[in-house]
Amino acid sequence: MVAMKRPLAVTMGEPAGIGPELVLKAWLERDRPKTARPFYVIAPPALLRELAVTLGLPCPIEVIATPDQAASVFDRALPVIALDLGYVAVTSGKPSPATGRAVIASIEMAVQHVKAGLAAAVVTNPIQKSALYDAGFKHPGHTEFLAALCADQGIEPLPVMMLAVPELKVVPLTVHIPLSDVAKTLTADHVVAVGRIVAAALKRDFAIAEPRLAIAGLNPHAGEDGRIGREEQTILAPAIARLQAEGITVIGPLSADAMFHAKARARYDVALCGYHDQALIPLKTIDFDHGVNVTLGLPIIRTSPDHGTALDLAGQGIASALSLIAAMRMADDMANARGF
Ligand SMILES: NC(=O)C1=CN([C@@H]2O[C@H](COP(=O)(O)OP(=O)(O)OC[C@H]3O[C@@H](n4cnc5c(N)ncnc54)[C@H](O)[C@@H]3O)[C@@H](O)[C@H]2O)C=CC1
Ligand SMILES: NCC(=O)COP(=O)(O)O
């Protein structure tokens, strides 16, 4: 007997954003070659039903009680695990802290399902971070929240954000902090810890036997021998030496402005960058539509589209589901690599 693959647990994300629409569209694409394994959404069913009608998307919704029911429903309807939290009216494009509790509960339940072996991976829809902060959410984003949910005996794993398109993988070494805090936040210990996690994950989940890491300089011209900033000499070069001493292939610090064109990218498998935009600008410029955000370093698999809530497009039916579908495919590949 062939064992049934575990489904993907998809979170609702910001209900006033494009996430719910993208899930409906991803389900409608389910028969395309290599569309991901069955998935279910954790959301108020009425939100999805009403949106499908408003947008004219022929996506029936069927409520399931447990993740194992997703596979038998998936061919005929989008399986939904209902959030029993009282449903607040949603206006597309207008997020409200009033829905924050449900948004958070959807993420918590998805993680519980994966930890319990009921689902293969968490695929998150974008959250409106400002609305969640107004609702009391204490984490910068999913990445850190998921690490907290995966804490074992009070110890949180170090979560590492990686964004991937077929042509490039990038890791921001600092994430949601002001640019003015970057240099004082970056340490050699952190770069080494992230480098280890990235190298291990590329081997385990991405079938790269000997991952090649490249580390971007923080300053123009990688510091110009210390004349335009010293972080390359005091933080990055020592971290590179330590990683190399552990047998990890690393080059750098490279001049960041010259490391993302096609010929330069051929020298490495992943670029570790000093700050959020140094990493994400090249990636989203090369391929905005297929970017996947994957959290490394957790005991669970989590992927997400690379974009946000796109409030300017919400409720119009014109948002692209390609990035969410790419996130589902990556979660499927990673789960296959881990044998579930
Ligand atoms: N993983 C997550 O939960 C993420 C959440 N966000 C959140 O999203 C909110 C908005 O962030 P922004 O910086 O404005 O980024 P955004 O990605 O929501 O929008 C940037 C631009 O890209 C367009 N766009 C985004 N997704 C698209 C799609 N699927 N199809 C077509 N066009 C698309 C938007 O219309 C907009 O013009 C913020 O609260 C941010 O924190 C942002 C990134 C990831
Ligand atoms: N720009 C990437 C981003 O904001 C992703 O954040 P997260 O919610 O996945 O931690």
PDB file of N, CA and C and ligand atoms in Angstrom, residues 107 124-127 129 133 137 139-146 161 163 172 175-176 276-277 280 284 293-295 302-308, ligand 2:
ATOM      1  N   ILE A 107      -1.881  30.677  12.050  1.00  0.00           N
ATOM      2  CA  ILE A 107      -0.456  30.281  12.019  1.00  0.00           C
ATOM      3  C   ILE A 107      -0.175  29.254  13.121  1.00  0.00           C
ATOM      4  N   THR A 124       2.707  29.913   4.504  1.00  0.00           N
ATOM      5  CA  THR A 124       2.021  31.083   5.066  1.00  0.00           C
ATOM      6  C   THR A 124       1.638  32.072   3.986  1.00  0.00           C
ATOM      7  N   ASN A 125       0.456  32.646   4.136  1.00  0.00           N
ATOM      8  CA  ASN A 125       0.063  33.783   3.318  1.00  0.00           C
ATOM      9  C   ASN A 125       0.539  35.059   4.010  1.00  0.00           C
ATOM     10  N   PRO A 126       0.746  36.134   3.254  1.00  0.00           N
ATOM     11  CA  PRO A 126       1.315  37.345   3.853  1.00  0.00           C
ATOM     12  C   PRO A 126       0.423  37.962   4.932  1.00  0.00           C
ATOM     13  N   ILE A 127       1.089  38.465   5.957  1.00  0.00           N
ATOM     14  CA  ILE A 127       0.391  39.176   7.030  1.00  0.00           C
ATOM     15  C   ILE A 127       0.673  40.676   6.893  1.00  0.00           C
ATOM     16  N   LYS A 129       1.867  43.399   8.717  1.00  0.00           N
ATOM     17  CA  LYS A 129       2.579  43.423  10.004  1.00  0.00           C
ATOM     18  C   LYS A 129       2.109  44.571  10.878  1.00  0.00           C
ATOM     19  N   TYR A 133       0.844  44.276  14.687  1.00  0.00           N
ATOM     20  CA  TYR A 133       1.494  44.980  15.806  1.00  0.00           C
ATOM     21  C   TYR A 133       0.416  45.737  16.595  1.00  0.00           C
ATOM     22  N   PHE A 137       0.741  41.848  18.499  1.00  0.00           N
ATOM     23  CA  PHE A 137       1.704  40.832  18.042  1.00  0.00           C
ATOM     24  C   PHE A 137       3.122  41.317  18.367  1.00  0.00           C
ATOM     25  N   HIS A 139       6.139  39.904  17.559  1.00  0.00           N
ATOM     26  CA  HIS A 139       7.272  39.414  16.759  1.00  0.00           C
ATOM     27  C   HIS A 139       7.405  40.266  15.492  1.00  0.00           C
ATOM     28  N   PRO A 140       8.621  40.429  14.968  1.00  0.00           N
ATOM     29  CA  PRO A 140       8.767  41.228  13.742  1.00  0.00           C
ATOM     30  C   PRO A 140       7.990  40.635  12.564  1.00  0.00           C
ATOM     31  N   GLY A 141       7.916  39.316  12.485  1.00  0.00           N
ATOM     32  CA  GLY A 141       7.213  38.679  11.364  1.00  0.00           C
ATOM     33  C   GLY A 141       7.020  37.199  11.655  1.00  0.00           C
ATOM     34  N   HIS A 142       6.594  36.465  10.607  1.00  0.00           N
ATOM     35  CA  HIS A 142       6.416  35.014  10.759  1.00  0.00           C
ATOM     36  C   HIS A 142       7.700  34.343  11.252  1.00  0.00           C
ATOM     37  N   THR A 143       8.813  34.755  10.627  1.00  0.00           N
ATOM     38  CA  THR A 143      10.069  34.027  10.841  1.00  0.00           C
ATOM     39  C   THR A 143      10.360  33.861  12.330  1.00  0.00           C
ATOM     40  N   GLU A 144      10.271  34.974  13.054  1.00  0.00           N
ATOM     41  CA  GLU A 144      10.586  34.936  14.484  1.00  0.00           C
ATOM     42  C   GLU A 144       9.453  34.279  15.274  1.00  0.00           C
ATOM     43  N   PHE A 145       8.195  34.499  14.840  1.00  0.00           N
ATOM     44  CA  PHE A 145       7.053  33.883  15.527  1.00  0.00           C
ATOM     45  C   PHE A 145       7.136  32.356  15.418  1.00  0.00           C
ATOM     46  N   LEU A 146       7.495  31.879  14.246  1.00  0.00           N
ATOM     47  CA  LEU A 146       7.588  30.425  14.050  1.00  0.00           C
ATOM     48  C   LEU A 146       8.686  29.829  14.923  1.00  0.00           C
ATOM     49  N   MET A 161      16.000  33.412   7.441  1.00  0.00           N
ATOM     50  CA  MET A 161      15.177  33.724   6.262  1.00  0.00           C
ATOM     51  C   MET A 161      15.998  33.539   4.986  1.00  0.00           C
ATOM     52  N   LEU A 163      15.423  33.629   0.704  1.00  0.00           N
ATOM     53  CA  LEU A 163      14.516  33.806  -0.433  1.00  0.00           C
ATOM     54  C   LEU A 163      15.140  33.164  -1.653  1.00  0.00           C
ATOM     55  N   PRO A 172      19.197  37.356   4.087  1.00  0.00           N
ATOM     56  CA  PRO A 172      19.555  38.597   4.785  1.00  0.00           C
ATOM     57  C   PRO A 172      20.047  38.271   6.198  1.00  0.00           C
ATOM     58  N   VAL A 175      17.345  41.375   9.497  1.00  0.00           N
ATOM     59  CA  VAL A 175      16.090  41.335   8.736  1.00  0.00           C
ATOM     60  C   VAL A 175      15.257  42.608   8.947  1.00  0.00           C
ATOM     61  N   HIS A 176      14.334  42.583   9.869  1.00  0.00           N
ATOM     62  CA  HIS A 176      13.416  43.722   9.989  1.00  0.00           C
ATOM     63  C   HIS A 176      13.912  44.680  11.063  1.00  0.00           C
ATOM     64  N   HIS A 276      18.244  43.465   4.835  1.00  0.00           N
ATOM     65  CA  HIS A 276      17.056  43.039   4.099  1.00  0.00           C
ATOM     66  C   HIS A 276      17.089  43.429   2.616  1.00  0.00           C
ATOM     67  N   ASP A 277      17.216  44.733   2.344  1.00  0.00           N
ATOM     68  CA  ASP A 277      17.080  45.154   0.946  1.00  0.00           C
ATOM     69  C   ASP A 277      18.290  44.776   0.095  1.00  0.00           C
ATOM     70  N   LEU A 280      17.049  41.338  -0.885  1.00  0.00           N
ATOM     71  CA  LEU A 280      15.775  41.156  -1.590  1.00  0.00           C
ATOM     72  C   LEU A 280      15.654  41.946  -2.888  1.00  0.00           C
ATOM     73  N   LYS A 284      14.132  40.083  -6.127  1.00  0.00           N
ATOM     74  CA  LYS A 284      12.824  40.463  -6.673  1.00  0.00           C
ATOM     75  C   LYS A 284      12.958  41.124  -8.039  1.00  0.00           C
ATOM     76  N   ASN A 293       9.924  32.557  -0.034  1.00  0.00           N
ATOM     77  CA  ASN A 293      10.570  32.848   1.245  1.00  0.00           C
ATOM     78  C   ASN A 293      10.491  31.560   2.070  1.00  0.00           C
ATOM     79  N   VAL A 294      11.652  31.038   2.451  1.00  0.00           N
ATOM     80  CA  VAL A 294      11.671  29.772   3.204  1.00  0.00           C
ATOM     81  C   VAL A 294      12.438  30.010   4.499  1.00  0.00           C
ATOM     82  N   THR A 295      11.906  29.489   5.599  1.00  0.00           N
ATOM     83  CA  THR A 295      12.596  29.652   6.879  1.00  0.00           C
ATOM     84  C   THR A 295      13.445  28.421   7.152  1.00  0.00           C
ATOM     85  N   ARG A 302       8.725  25.535   6.476  1.00  0.00           N
ATOM     86  CA  ARG A 302       7.820  26.681   6.261  1.00  0.00           C
ATOM     87  C   ARG A 302       8.256  27.435   5.004  1.00  0.00           C
ATOM     88  N   THR A 303       7.321  27.617   4.095  1.00  0.00           N
ATOM     89  CA  THR A 303       7.580  28.454   2.930  1.00  0.00           C
ATOM     90  C   THR A 303       6.468  29.490   2.812  1.00  0.00           C
ATOM     91  N   SER A 304       6.694  30.454   1.933  1.00  0.00           N
ATOM     92  CA  SER A 304       5.758  31.576   1.792  1.00  0.00           C
ATOM     93  C   SER A 304       6.031  32.253   0.461  1.00  0.00           C
ATOM     94  N   PRO A 305       5.037  32.948  -0.114  1.00  0.00           N
ATOM     95  CA  PRO A 305       5.383  33.786  -1.269  1.00  0.00           C
ATOM     96  C   PRO A 305       6.352  34.881  -0.840  1.00  0.00           C
ATOM     97  N   ASP A 306       7.085  35.466  -1.809  1.00  0.00           N
ATOM     98  CA  ASP A 306       8.083  36.494  -1.442  1.00  0.00           C
ATOM     99  C   ASP A 306       7.454  37.862  -1.270  1.00  0.00           C
ATOM    100  N   HIS A 307       6.179  37.996  -1.643  1.00  0.00           N
ATOM    101  CA  HIS A 307       5.565  39.333  -1.616  1.00  0.00           C
ATOM    102  C   HIS A 307       4.719  39.519  -0.364  1.00  0.00           C
ATOM    103  N   GLY A 308       4.178  40.728  -0.230  1.00  0.00           N
ATOM    104  CA  GLY A 308       3.346  41.033   0.921  1.00  0.00           C
ATOM    105  C   GLY A 308       1.872  41.000   0.603  1.00  0.00           C
TER     106      GLY A 308
HETATM  107  N1  LIG B   2      10.315  40.893   3.219  1.00  0.00           N
HETATM  108  C1  LIG B   2      10.240  39.571   3.710  1.00  0.00           C
HETATM  109  C2  LIG B   2       9.312  39.487   4.831  1.00  0.00           C
HETATM  110  O1  LIG B   2       8.815  40.478   5.318  1.00  0.00           O
HETATM  111  C3  LIG B   2       9.013  38.142   5.329  1.00  0.00           C
HETATM  112  O2  LIG B   2       8.723  38.188   6.666  1.00  0.00           O
HETATM  113  P1  LIG B   2       8.168  36.922   7.444  1.00  0.00           P
HETATM  114  O3  LIG B   2       6.800  37.291   7.846  1.00  0.00           O
HETATM  115  O4  LIG B   2       8.247  35.756   6.541  1.00  0.00           O
HETATM  116  O5  LIG B   2       9.086  36.806   8.623  1.00  0.00           O
END
